[in-house]
Amino acid sequence: MANETLGSIECLTCKNMMDVCQANRRGHHLYTRCPECKSDQTTGATRQTRLWYETKWRDDLPDGVPIKPSNVVDRVLTETLTEPLTDEASNSAASDDLTESDFLTETLTETKPKGSVGRLVGFVLLSLVVGVGAWKMA
């Protein structure tokens, strides 16, 4: 038995409107039924994210329906990065003294890999154990 239609979205292939449904299994992935292209049940993060954010949901859905699929990527960060600059913002950005290479250097130095201290401690302890073992054997 087919699941209930929760909304609709335009098909990228044939430009028809297709139904969006949700699987009841683990992950609660969304899938589509297009009159021309038929069913598409792919569960990749890119497709699930597009379906989650671009579907026109029915107005009569109960609270908690649909359930957000487990692999939907949050779009807030990507939308703020891709917004075009206004004239005022581009003028202030042009007047900054940072060049692109300075910005990249500053960004790279601010983001340190997590767990580097733990790796260092582990390496020191391993070296100590190997050193003591070699010393006792001699």
PDB file of C-alpha atoms in Angstrom:
ATOM      1  CA  MET A   1       0.000   0.000   0.000  1.00  0.00           C
ATOM      2  CA  ALA A   2       1.322   3.434  -0.932  1.00  0.00           C
ATOM      3  CA  ASN A   3       2.063   6.046   1.691  1.00  0.00           C
ATOM      4  CA  GLU A   4       0.019   9.241   1.915  1.00  0.00           C
ATOM      5  CA  THR A   5       0.996  12.197  -0.297  1.00  0.00           C
ATOM      6  CA  LEU A   6       2.416  14.915   1.958  1.00  0.00           C
ATOM      7  CA  GLY A   7       3.168  17.583  -0.627  1.00  0.00           C
ATOM      8  CA  SER A   8       4.365  18.307  -4.137  1.00  0.00           C
ATOM      9  CA  ILE A   9       7.477  19.548  -5.904  1.00  0.00           C
ATOM     10  CA  GLU A  10       8.462  20.202  -9.519  1.00  0.00           C
ATOM     11  CA  CYS A  11      10.278  17.351 -11.266  1.00  0.00           C
ATOM     12  CA  LEU A  12      13.691  18.483 -12.490  1.00  0.00           C
ATOM     13  CA  THR A  13      13.525  16.107 -15.471  1.00  0.00           C
ATOM     14  CA  CYS A  14      10.091  16.612 -17.034  1.00  0.00           C
ATOM     15  CA  LYS A  15       8.905  19.771 -15.158  1.00  0.00           C
ATOM     16  CA  ASN A  16       5.647  18.088 -14.041  1.00  0.00           C
ATOM     17  CA  MET A  17       4.463  18.345 -10.450  1.00  0.00           C
ATOM     18  CA  MET A  18       5.230  15.163  -8.532  1.00  0.00           C
ATOM     19  CA  ASP A  19       3.903  13.850  -5.230  1.00  0.00           C
ATOM     20  CA  VAL A  20       6.193  13.731  -2.190  1.00  0.00           C
ATOM     21  CA  CYS A  21       5.661  10.864   0.259  1.00  0.00           C
ATOM     22  CA  GLN A  22       7.558   9.641   3.307  1.00  0.00           C
ATOM     23  CA  ALA A  23       8.771   6.140   4.074  1.00  0.00           C
ATOM     24  CA  ASN A  24       7.859   4.687   7.455  1.00  0.00           C
ATOM     25  CA  ARG A  25      11.145   2.857   7.872  1.00  0.00           C
ATOM     26  CA  ARG A  26      14.350   3.896   9.623  1.00  0.00           C
ATOM     27  CA  GLY A  27      15.559   7.306   8.421  1.00  0.00           C
ATOM     28  CA  HIS A  28      12.074   8.526   7.425  1.00  0.00           C
ATOM     29  CA  HIS A  29      13.349   9.338   3.928  1.00  0.00           C
ATOM     30  CA  LEU A  30      11.202  11.236   1.469  1.00  0.00           C
ATOM     31  CA  TYR A  31      10.460   9.844  -1.984  1.00  0.00           C
ATOM     32  CA  THR A  32       8.651  11.120  -5.059  1.00  0.00           C
ATOM     33  CA  ARG A  33       6.105   9.818  -7.553  1.00  0.00           C
ATOM     34  CA  CYS A  34       6.166  11.597 -10.915  1.00  0.00           C
ATOM     35  CA  PRO A  35       3.496  10.835 -13.561  1.00  0.00           C
ATOM     36  CA  GLU A  36       6.181  10.730 -16.297  1.00  0.00           C
ATOM     37  CA  CYS A  37       9.386   9.617 -14.520  1.00  0.00           C
ATOM     38  CA  LYS A  38       7.698   7.281 -12.002  1.00  0.00           C
ATOM     39  CA  SER A  39       8.930   6.654  -8.445  1.00  0.00           C
ATOM     40  CA  ASP A  40      12.303   7.908  -7.171  1.00  0.00           C
ATOM     41  CA  GLN A  41      13.338   6.507  -3.787  1.00  0.00           C
ATOM     42  CA  THR A  42      16.949   7.694  -3.657  1.00  0.00           C
ATOM     43  CA  THR A  43      18.078   8.571  -0.136  1.00  0.00           C
ATOM     44  CA  GLY A  44      21.185  10.704  -0.729  1.00  0.00           C
ATOM     45  CA  ALA A  45      21.652  13.749   1.492  1.00  0.00           C
ATOM     46  CA  THR A  46      21.501  16.205  -1.430  1.00  0.00           C
ATOM     47  CA  ARG A  47      18.175  14.893  -2.691  1.00  0.00           C
ATOM     48  CA  GLN A  48      16.665  14.577   0.790  1.00  0.00           C
ATOM     49  CA  THR A  49      17.714  18.153   1.602  1.00  0.00           C
ATOM     50  CA  ARG A  50      16.150  19.471  -1.616  1.00  0.00           C
ATOM     51  CA  LEU A  51      12.907  17.600  -0.972  1.00  0.00           C
ATOM     52  CA  TRP A  52      12.745  18.761   2.658  1.00  0.00           C
ATOM     53  CA  TYR A  53      13.258  22.466   1.933  1.00  0.00           C
ATOM     54  CA  GLU A  54      11.590  22.890  -1.485  1.00  0.00           C
ATOM     55  CA  THR A  55       8.429  20.773  -1.159  1.00  0.00           C
ATOM     56  CA  LYS A  56       5.112  22.610  -1.007  1.00  0.00           C
ATOM     57  CA  TRP A  57       3.589  20.769   1.976  1.00  0.00           C
ATOM     58  CA  ARG A  58      -0.162  20.220   2.245  1.00  0.00           C
ATOM     59  CA  ASP A  59      -1.914  22.601   4.643  1.00  0.00           C
ATOM     60  CA  ASP A  60      -4.020  19.903   6.332  1.00  0.00           C
ATOM     61  CA  LEU A  61      -1.112  17.828   7.691  1.00  0.00           C
ATOM     62  CA  PRO A  62      -1.159  17.025  11.428  1.00  0.00           C
ATOM     63  CA  ASP A  63       1.615  18.277  13.720  1.00  0.00           C
ATOM     64  CA  GLY A  64       4.800  16.237  13.521  1.00  0.00           C
ATOM     65  CA  VAL A  65       4.169  15.200   9.917  1.00  0.00           C
ATOM     66  CA  PRO A  66       6.372  15.029   7.970  1.00  0.00           C
ATOM     67  CA  ILE A  67       9.297  13.870  10.091  1.00  0.00           C
ATOM     68  CA  LYS A  68      12.616  15.423   9.091  1.00  0.00           C
ATOM     69  CA  PRO A  69      14.760  12.739   7.370  1.00  0.00           C
ATOM     70  CA  SER A  70      17.893  11.705   9.223  1.00  0.00           C
ATOM     71  CA  ASN A  71      20.361  12.953   6.604  1.00  0.00           C
ATOM     72  CA  VAL A  72      18.936  16.394   5.775  1.00  0.00           C
ATOM     73  CA  VAL A  73      21.684  19.018   5.783  1.00  0.00           C
ATOM     74  CA  ASP A  74      20.959  22.354   7.460  1.00  0.00           C
ATOM     75  CA  ARG A  75      20.723  25.048   4.766  1.00  0.00           C
ATOM     76  CA  VAL A  76      21.080  28.123   6.997  1.00  0.00           C
ATOM     77  CA  LEU A  77      24.855  28.362   6.558  1.00  0.00           C
ATOM     78  CA  THR A  78      24.839  27.835   2.782  1.00  0.00           C
ATOM     79  CA  GLU A  79      22.091  30.381   2.190  1.00  0.00           C
ATOM     80  CA  THR A  80      23.903  33.131   4.069  1.00  0.00           C
ATOM     81  CA  LEU A  81      27.121  32.460   2.168  1.00  0.00           C
ATOM     82  CA  THR A  82      25.495  32.601  -1.268  1.00  0.00           C
ATOM     83  CA  GLU A  83      23.457  35.772  -0.796  1.00  0.00           C
ATOM     84  CA  PRO A  84      24.592  38.571  -3.133  1.00  0.00           C
ATOM     85  CA  LEU A  85      26.294  41.545  -1.538  1.00  0.00           C
ATOM     86  CA  THR A  86      24.466  44.859  -1.537  1.00  0.00           C
ATOM     87  CA  ASP A  87      26.302  47.962  -2.783  1.00  0.00           C
ATOM     88  CA  GLU A  88      26.898  49.110   0.789  1.00  0.00           C
ATOM     89  CA  ALA A  89      28.289  45.728   1.852  1.00  0.00           C
ATOM     90  CA  SER A  90      30.515  45.425  -1.212  1.00  0.00           C
ATOM     91  CA  ASN A  91      31.949  48.922  -0.628  1.00  0.00           C
ATOM     92  CA  SER A  92      32.794  48.114   2.981  1.00  0.00           C
ATOM     93  CA  ALA A  93      34.275  44.770   1.910  1.00  0.00           C
ATOM     94  CA  ALA A  94      36.424  46.499  -0.698  1.00  0.00           C
ATOM     95  CA  SER A  95      37.747  48.962   1.858  1.00  0.00           C
ATOM     96  CA  ASP A  96      39.021  46.220   4.194  1.00  0.00           C
ATOM     97  CA  ASP A  97      42.784  45.751   4.306  1.00  0.00           C
ATOM     98  CA  LEU A  98      42.643  41.951   4.218  1.00  0.00           C
ATOM     99  CA  THR A  99      43.582  40.332   0.929  1.00  0.00           C
ATOM    100  CA  GLU A 100      42.248  36.957  -0.100  1.00  0.00           C
ATOM    101  CA  SER A 101      45.442  35.188   0.947  1.00  0.00           C
ATOM    102  CA  ASP A 102      45.366  36.939   4.350  1.00  0.00           C
ATOM    103  CA  PHE A 103      41.773  35.834   4.799  1.00  0.00           C
ATOM    104  CA  LEU A 104      42.626  32.225   3.921  1.00  0.00           C
ATOM    105  CA  THR A 105      45.630  32.257   6.247  1.00  0.00           C
ATOM    106  CA  GLU A 106      43.545  33.709   9.064  1.00  0.00           C
ATOM    107  CA  THR A 107      40.792  31.155   8.469  1.00  0.00           C
ATOM    108  CA  LEU A 108      43.218  28.234   8.380  1.00  0.00           C
ATOM    109  CA  THR A 109      44.913  29.280  11.607  1.00  0.00           C
ATOM    110  CA  GLU A 110      41.582  29.676  13.408  1.00  0.00           C
ATOM    111  CA  THR A 111      40.349  26.179  12.565  1.00  0.00           C
ATOM    112  CA  LYS A 112      42.470  23.646  14.371  1.00  0.00           C
ATOM    113  CA  PRO A 113      41.773  19.953  14.003  1.00  0.00           C
ATOM    114  CA  LYS A 114      40.031  18.483  17.009  1.00  0.00           C
ATOM    115  CA  GLY A 115      41.846  15.804  18.937  1.00  0.00           C
ATOM    116  CA  SER A 116      45.395  16.986  18.199  1.00  0.00           C
ATOM    117  CA  VAL A 117      46.193  17.255  21.931  1.00  0.00           C
ATOM    118  CA  GLY A 118      44.923  13.723  22.498  1.00  0.00           C
ATOM    119  CA  ARG A 119      47.082  12.419  19.682  1.00  0.00           C
ATOM    120  CA  LEU A 120      50.133  14.164  21.118  1.00  0.00           C
ATOM    121  CA  VAL A 121      49.543  12.676  24.580  1.00  0.00           C
ATOM    122  CA  GLY A 122      49.019   9.239  23.039  1.00  0.00           C
ATOM    123  CA  PHE A 123      52.231   9.529  21.035  1.00  0.00           C
ATOM    124  CA  VAL A 124      54.225  10.600  24.115  1.00  0.00           C
ATOM    125  CA  LEU A 125      52.848   7.699  26.178  1.00  0.00           C
ATOM    126  CA  LEU A 126      53.548   5.212  23.387  1.00  0.00           C
ATOM    127  CA  SER A 127      57.097   6.527  23.019  1.00  0.00           C
ATOM    128  CA  LEU A 128      57.608   6.247  26.782  1.00  0.00           C
ATOM    129  CA  VAL A 129      56.387   2.636  26.870  1.00  0.00           C
ATOM    130  CA  VAL A 130      58.557   1.642  23.898  1.00  0.00           C
ATOM    131  CA  GLY A 131      61.567   3.423  25.415  1.00  0.00           C
ATOM    132  CA  VAL A 132      61.151   1.747  28.813  1.00  0.00           C
ATOM    133  CA  GLY A 133      60.683  -1.631  27.134  1.00  0.00           C
ATOM    134  CA  ALA A 134      63.824  -1.196  25.054  1.00  0.00           C
ATOM    135  CA  TRP A 135      65.792  -0.004  28.121  1.00  0.00           C
ATOM    136  CA  LYS A 136      64.753  -3.050  30.197  1.00  0.00           C
ATOM    137  CA  MET A 137      65.733  -5.446  27.401  1.00  0.00           C
ATOM    138  CA  ALA A 138      69.242  -3.975  27.167  1.00  0.00           C
TER     139      ALA A 138
END
